[in-house]
Short mmCIF file of C-alpha atoms in Angstrom, two decimals:
data_model
loop_
_atom_site.label_atom_id
_atom_site.label_comp_id
_atom_site.label_asym_id
_atom_site.label_seq_id
_atom_site.Cartn_x
_atom_site.Cartn_y
_atom_site.Cartn_z
CA MET A 765 29.06 -15.24 -19.82
CA ASN A 766 25.79 -16.54 -21.17
CA PRO A 767 23.35 -13.57 -20.96
CA ASN A 768 20.33 -15.84 -20.84
CA PRO A 769 21.35 -18.91 -18.79
CA LEU A 770 18.79 -21.69 -18.85
CA ALA A 771 19.64 -22.63 -15.27
CA VAL A 772 17.93 -19.55 -13.77
CA THR A 773 15.01 -20.84 -11.71
CA GLU A 774 12.21 -19.28 -9.67
CA ALA A 775 14.20 -20.17 -6.55
CA ASP A 776 17.11 -18.14 -7.94
CA LEU A 777 14.80 -15.18 -8.60
CA GLN A 778 13.29 -15.29 -5.12
CA GLY A 779 16.76 -15.54 -3.62
CA TYR A 780 17.78 -12.53 -5.67
CA VAL A 781 14.84 -10.51 -4.32
CA ASP A 782 15.52 -11.53 -0.71
CA GLY A 783 19.27 -10.93 -0.93
CA LEU A 784 19.98 -14.61 -0.26
CA LEU A 785 21.39 -15.60 -3.64
CA PRO A 786 24.96 -16.97 -3.51
CA GLN A 787 27.51 -14.47 -4.76
CA GLU A 788 28.52 -16.68 -7.68
CA ARG A 789 24.93 -16.63 -9.05
CA LEU A 790 24.35 -12.87 -8.88
CA ALA A 791 25.98 -12.03 -12.21
CA ASP A 792 24.07 -14.77 -14.09
CA VAL A 793 20.70 -13.74 -12.67
CA ALA A 794 21.38 -10.04 -13.26
CA ALA A 795 22.30 -10.76 -16.90
CA TRP A 796 19.18 -12.90 -17.35
CA LEU A 797 16.98 -10.12 -15.98
CA GLU A 798 18.45 -7.64 -18.45
CA HIS A 799 17.04 -9.81 -21.24
CA ASN A 800 13.73 -10.45 -19.45
CA PRO A 801 12.33 -7.01 -18.54
CA GLU A 802 8.90 -8.33 -17.51
CA GLU A 803 10.51 -10.60 -14.94
CA ALA A 804 12.75 -7.73 -13.81
CA GLU A 805 9.64 -5.60 -13.24
CA ARG A 806 7.99 -8.44 -11.29
CA LEU A 807 11.01 -8.72 -8.98
CA ARG A 808 11.11 -4.94 -8.54
CA THR A 809 7.49 -5.05 -7.37
CA TYR A 810 8.27 -7.87 -4.93
CA ARG A 811 11.11 -5.82 -3.46
CA HIS A 812 8.76 -2.88 -2.94
CA GLN A 813 6.29 -5.19 -1.24
CA ASN A 814 9.01 -6.49 1.08
CA GLN A 815 9.99 -2.91 1.93
CA ALA A 816 6.37 -2.05 2.62
CA LEU A 817 5.87 -5.07 4.87
CA HIS A 818 8.94 -4.21 6.90
CA LEU A 819 7.80 -0.59 7.12
CA LEU A 820 4.41 -1.68 8.45
CA PHE A 821 5.41 -4.46 10.83
CA ASP A 822 9.00 -3.91 11.98
CA PRO A 823 7.78 -1.42 14.63
CA VAL A 824 6.18 -4.40 16.41
CA LEU A 825 9.68 -5.53 17.36
CA ASP A 826 10.29 -2.23 19.16
CA GLU A 827 7.05 -2.11 21.15
CA PRO A 828 7.55 -1.89 24.93
CA LEU A 829 6.62 -4.78 27.16
CA PRO A 830 2.97 -4.42 28.29
CA ALA A 831 2.69 -3.61 32.01
CA ARG A 832 0.41 -6.59 32.64
CA LEU A 833 3.17 -8.89 31.45
CA ALA A 834 5.99 -7.19 33.32
CA ALA A 835 6.05 -9.93 35.94
CA ARG A 836 6.65 -12.56 33.32
CA PRO A 837 10.15 -13.39 32.12
CA SER A 838 11.02 -10.72 29.57
CA SER A 839 13.00 -13.18 27.48
CA ASN A 840 9.89 -15.31 26.94
CA TRP A 841 7.83 -12.28 25.92
CA GLU A 842 10.59 -11.17 23.56
CA VAL A 843 10.62 -14.57 21.88
CA LEU A 844 6.83 -14.65 21.55
CA ARG A 845 6.69 -11.10 20.22
CA ARG A 846 9.29 -11.78 17.58
CA TYR A 847 7.60 -14.99 16.51
CA ALA A 848 4.30 -13.08 16.20
CA ALA A 849 5.92 -10.35 14.10
CA VAL A 850 7.57 -12.91 11.81
CA PHE A 851 4.28 -14.80 11.51
CA ILE A 852 2.39 -11.67 10.46
CA VAL A 853 5.04 -10.67 7.93
CA ALA A 854 5.11 -14.20 6.53
CA ILE A 855 1.35 -14.22 6.02
CA PHE A 856 1.35 -10.87 4.27
CA ALA A 857 4.42 -11.71 2.21
CA GLY A 858 2.71 -14.84 0.97
CA ALA A 859 -0.57 -13.11 0.23
CA GLY A 860 0.71 -9.67 -0.70
CA GLY A 861 2.13 -10.49 -4.12
CA TRP A 862 -1.08 -12.10 -5.30
CA TYR A 863 -3.31 -9.57 -3.60
CA LEU A 864 -1.63 -6.47 -5.00
CA HIS A 865 -1.65 -7.95 -8.50
CA GLY A 866 -5.36 -8.73 -8.33
CA ALA A 867 -5.04 -12.50 -8.17
CA ALA A 868 -6.66 -12.68 -4.73
CA GLN A 869 -9.95 -10.91 -4.16
CA SER A 870 -10.22 -11.22 -0.38
CA SER A 871 -8.43 -8.94 2.06
CA PRO A 872 -5.54 -10.45 4.06
CA VAL A 873 -6.91 -8.54 7.07
CA GLY A 874 -10.29 -10.17 6.61
CA TRP A 875 -8.66 -13.56 6.29
CA ILE A 876 -6.66 -13.13 9.49
CA ALA A 877 -9.70 -11.88 11.39
CA ALA A 878 -11.72 -14.86 10.22
CA ALA A 879 -8.93 -17.22 11.19
CA ALA A 880 -8.90 -15.67 14.64
CA GLY A 881 -12.60 -16.38 15.04
CA ALA A 882 -13.95 -12.86 14.41
CA THR A 883 -17.61 -12.80 13.49
CA ARG A 884 -17.60 -9.36 11.85
CA VAL A 885 -14.91 -7.45 10.01
CA ASP A 886 -15.00 -3.65 9.80
CA ALA A 887 -15.06 -3.16 6.03
CA PRO A 888 -14.02 0.53 6.10
CA LEU A 889 -11.09 -0.40 8.34
CA MET A 890 -10.11 -3.09 5.84
CA MET A 891 -10.18 -0.40 3.16
CA ALA A 892 -7.90 1.77 5.29
CA HIS A 893 -5.48 -1.12 5.70
CA ARG A 894 -5.35 -1.76 1.95
CA ALA A 895 -4.77 1.96 1.39
CA ALA A 896 -1.88 1.97 3.87
CA VAL A 897 -0.24 -1.05 2.25
CA ALA A 898 -0.62 0.48 -1.23
CA HIS A 899 0.86 3.72 0.08
CA ALA A 900 3.85 1.90 1.57
CA VAL A 901 4.41 -0.14 -1.60
CA TYR A 902 4.35 2.65 -4.17
CA THR A 903 5.50 5.87 -2.49
CA PRO A 904 9.15 4.76 -2.00
CA ASP A 905 9.57 4.28 -5.75
CA PRO A 906 11.69 7.19 -7.04
CA ARG A 907 11.21 6.43 -10.75
CA ARG A 908 7.72 5.01 -11.33
CA PRO A 909 5.48 5.73 -8.35
CA VAL A 910 2.45 6.24 -10.64
CA GLU A 911 1.12 4.79 -13.87
CA VAL A 912 -0.01 8.11 -15.36
CA GLY A 913 1.66 11.40 -14.46
CA ALA A 914 0.13 14.72 -13.48
CA GLU A 915 0.95 16.17 -16.90
CA GLN A 916 -1.88 13.96 -18.21
CA GLU A 917 -4.28 14.66 -15.34
CA GLU A 918 -7.44 14.90 -17.47
CA ALA A 919 -6.67 11.61 -19.20
CA LEU A 920 -5.81 10.03 -15.83
CA VAL A 921 -9.12 11.07 -14.27
CA ARG A 922 -11.13 9.86 -17.29
CA TRP A 923 -9.31 6.52 -17.29
CA LEU A 924 -9.73 5.90 -13.56
CA SER A 925 -13.38 6.98 -13.67
CA LYS A 926 -14.07 4.54 -16.49
CA ARG A 927 -12.26 1.68 -14.82
CA ILE A 928 -13.89 1.99 -11.39
CA GLY A 929 -17.30 2.82 -12.90
CA ALA A 930 -17.81 6.18 -11.16
CA ASP A 931 -16.61 9.75 -11.63
CA VAL A 932 -13.52 10.49 -9.56
CA ARG A 933 -11.57 13.70 -9.04
CA ALA A 934 -8.05 14.55 -7.98
CA PRO A 935 -8.30 17.18 -5.21
CA LYS A 936 -6.19 20.32 -5.58
CA LEU A 937 -3.71 20.36 -2.70
CA ALA A 938 -1.26 22.96 -3.98
CA PRO A 939 -2.51 25.58 -1.46
CA LEU A 940 -1.51 23.09 1.25
CA GLY A 941 1.93 22.55 -0.24
CA TYR A 942 1.30 19.28 -2.10
CA GLU A 943 1.39 18.86 -5.86
CA LEU A 944 -0.16 15.98 -7.79
CA ILE A 945 2.37 13.42 -9.04
CA GLY A 946 -0.20 11.26 -10.84
CA GLY A 947 -2.17 8.12 -10.13
CA ARG A 948 -2.69 4.45 -10.77
CA LEU A 949 -5.33 1.72 -10.78
CA LEU A 950 -5.22 -0.89 -8.02
CA PRO A 951 -7.20 -4.04 -7.20
CA GLY A 952 -9.76 -3.61 -4.42
CA GLN A 953 -11.68 -6.19 -2.45
CA SER A 954 -14.29 -6.69 -5.17
CA ALA A 955 -13.65 -3.94 -7.74
CA PRO A 956 -10.82 -1.73 -9.01
CA VAL A 957 -9.83 1.30 -6.94
CA ALA A 958 -8.00 4.51 -7.77
CA GLN A 959 -4.92 5.93 -6.08
CA PHE A 960 -3.79 9.55 -6.47
CA MET A 961 -0.31 10.50 -5.25
CA TYR A 962 0.99 13.90 -4.12
CA HIS A 963 4.30 15.26 -2.85
CA ASP A 964 5.57 18.41 -1.15
CA GLY A 965 8.78 20.36 -1.55
CA ALA A 966 10.55 18.13 0.97
CA GLY A 967 9.66 15.00 -1.00
CA ARG A 968 7.04 13.72 1.46
CA ARG A 969 4.26 11.84 -0.29
CA LEU A 970 0.55 11.45 0.34
CA THR A 971 -1.86 9.06 -1.36
CA LEU A 972 -5.63 9.27 -1.73
CA TYR A 973 -7.28 5.87 -2.13
CA VAL A 974 -10.72 5.97 -3.77
CA SER A 975 -12.94 2.90 -3.61
CA THR A 976 -16.49 1.98 -4.62
CA ASP A 977 -16.36 -1.25 -2.59
CA GLN A 978 -18.15 0.54 0.26
CA VAL A 979 -21.63 0.89 -1.24
CA GLN A 980 -23.08 -1.39 1.46
CA ASN A 981 -21.77 0.81 4.27
CA LYS A 982 -23.38 3.90 5.77
CA ASP A 983 -21.71 7.28 5.56
CA THR A 984 -19.12 7.81 8.29
CA GLY A 985 -17.18 10.71 9.71
CA PHE A 986 -13.42 10.73 9.78
CA ARG A 987 -11.76 7.72 11.34
CA PHE A 988 -8.09 7.31 12.07
CA ALA A 989 -5.90 4.24 11.68
CA GLN A 990 -2.18 3.63 11.81
CA GLU A 991 -0.16 0.92 10.10
CA GLY A 992 3.45 1.12 11.24
CA THR A 993 4.65 4.59 10.29
CA VAL A 994 1.72 5.23 7.93
CA ASN A 995 -1.15 7.35 9.29
CA VAL A 996 -4.53 7.07 7.60
CA PHE A 997 -7.71 9.14 7.79
CA TYR A 998 -10.62 7.39 6.10
CA TRP A 999 -14.34 7.96 5.61
CA ILE A 1000 -17.37 6.78 3.63
CA ASP A 1001 -19.36 9.27 1.56
CA GLY A 1002 -22.23 7.86 -0.48
CA LYS A 1003 -20.95 5.14 -2.78
CA PHE A 1004 -17.35 6.17 -2.27
CA GLY A 1005 -14.80 5.17 0.34
CA TYR A 1006 -11.78 7.44 0.77
CA ALA A 1007 -8.50 6.94 2.63
CA LEU A 1008 -5.77 9.57 2.83
CA SER A 1009 -2.41 8.08 3.84
CA GLY A 1010 0.94 9.60 4.73
CA SER A 1011 3.89 9.28 7.07
CA ILE A 1012 3.33 12.78 8.41
CA ASP A 1013 2.03 14.30 11.63
CA ARG A 1014 -1.51 13.21 12.47
CA THR A 1015 -2.71 16.80 12.96
CA GLU A 1016 -1.38 17.89 9.58
CA LEU A 1017 -2.87 14.85 7.87
CA ALA A 1018 -6.25 15.59 9.49
CA ARG A 1019 -6.14 19.16 8.18
CA ILE A 1020 -5.44 17.92 4.66
CA ALA A 1021 -8.11 15.21 4.91
CA ASN A 1022 -10.68 17.82 5.90
CA ASN A 1023 -9.72 19.91 2.88
CA VAL A 1024 -10.00 16.86 0.61
CA TYR A 1025 -13.43 16.09 2.04
CA GLU A 1026 -14.65 19.64 1.44
CA GLN A 1027 -13.45 19.58 -2.17
CA LEU A 1028 -14.99 16.21 -2.95
CA ASP A 1029 -18.24 17.13 -1.22
CA LYS A 1030 -18.80 20.00 -3.67
CA PRO A 1031 -20.35 19.30 -7.09
CA ALA A 1032 -17.81 19.09 -9.90
CA ARG A 1033 -17.68 22.22 -12.05
#
């Protein structure tokens, strides 16, 4: 078998990611990826994005029929609902790869709202959405959920602070049962953002998204948003925007968010 077949195309790679590649091509593509680690990493990221999109939008398919539409033929509503879900996933799948790699600077949420004729988009809510998507993309990864691990916490904090142009801190959540895993740099709407990741003894993961995109917004109290199974508490404090995300009980997440707020509201020692 040729380990680096010239016939491997982008269509083959996308079919490999989506599980649609013919059986006879799997071995060739797998061998080619072994000799092209950068491409293998790119496809691994696409798979995580697909998982995240399904995590966020598959629940739409299970939503009950609204009461106001109960008199209408259920089969028609089912068809429309499924088309809407597929349409949303298709939009995000097309935009997600570019967006999460920094190639697109505008939020998919903002784009959809504009396309729907909205005159004003809630910027903090857009931040919460981006945080939820980033949470869903990176937390399922068992091997490389972060770029820099907790064993290099000081270096991680210095690096993220330098890259986003403001001093950031990783809150201490051990008293609440969550240990720092590490963090990574992500693209924001107009500037880089930081993501810190934590986990508990049961393997549940939380992420704290830290943005400086919100300087034009006034301070806000806690707000709550939900994207599929991901709950998010978010708030604006000075030049920072924060979003704490997790697939855990809303009450527990609120308790942790309040603790995070109290820690970040105190001057650094």
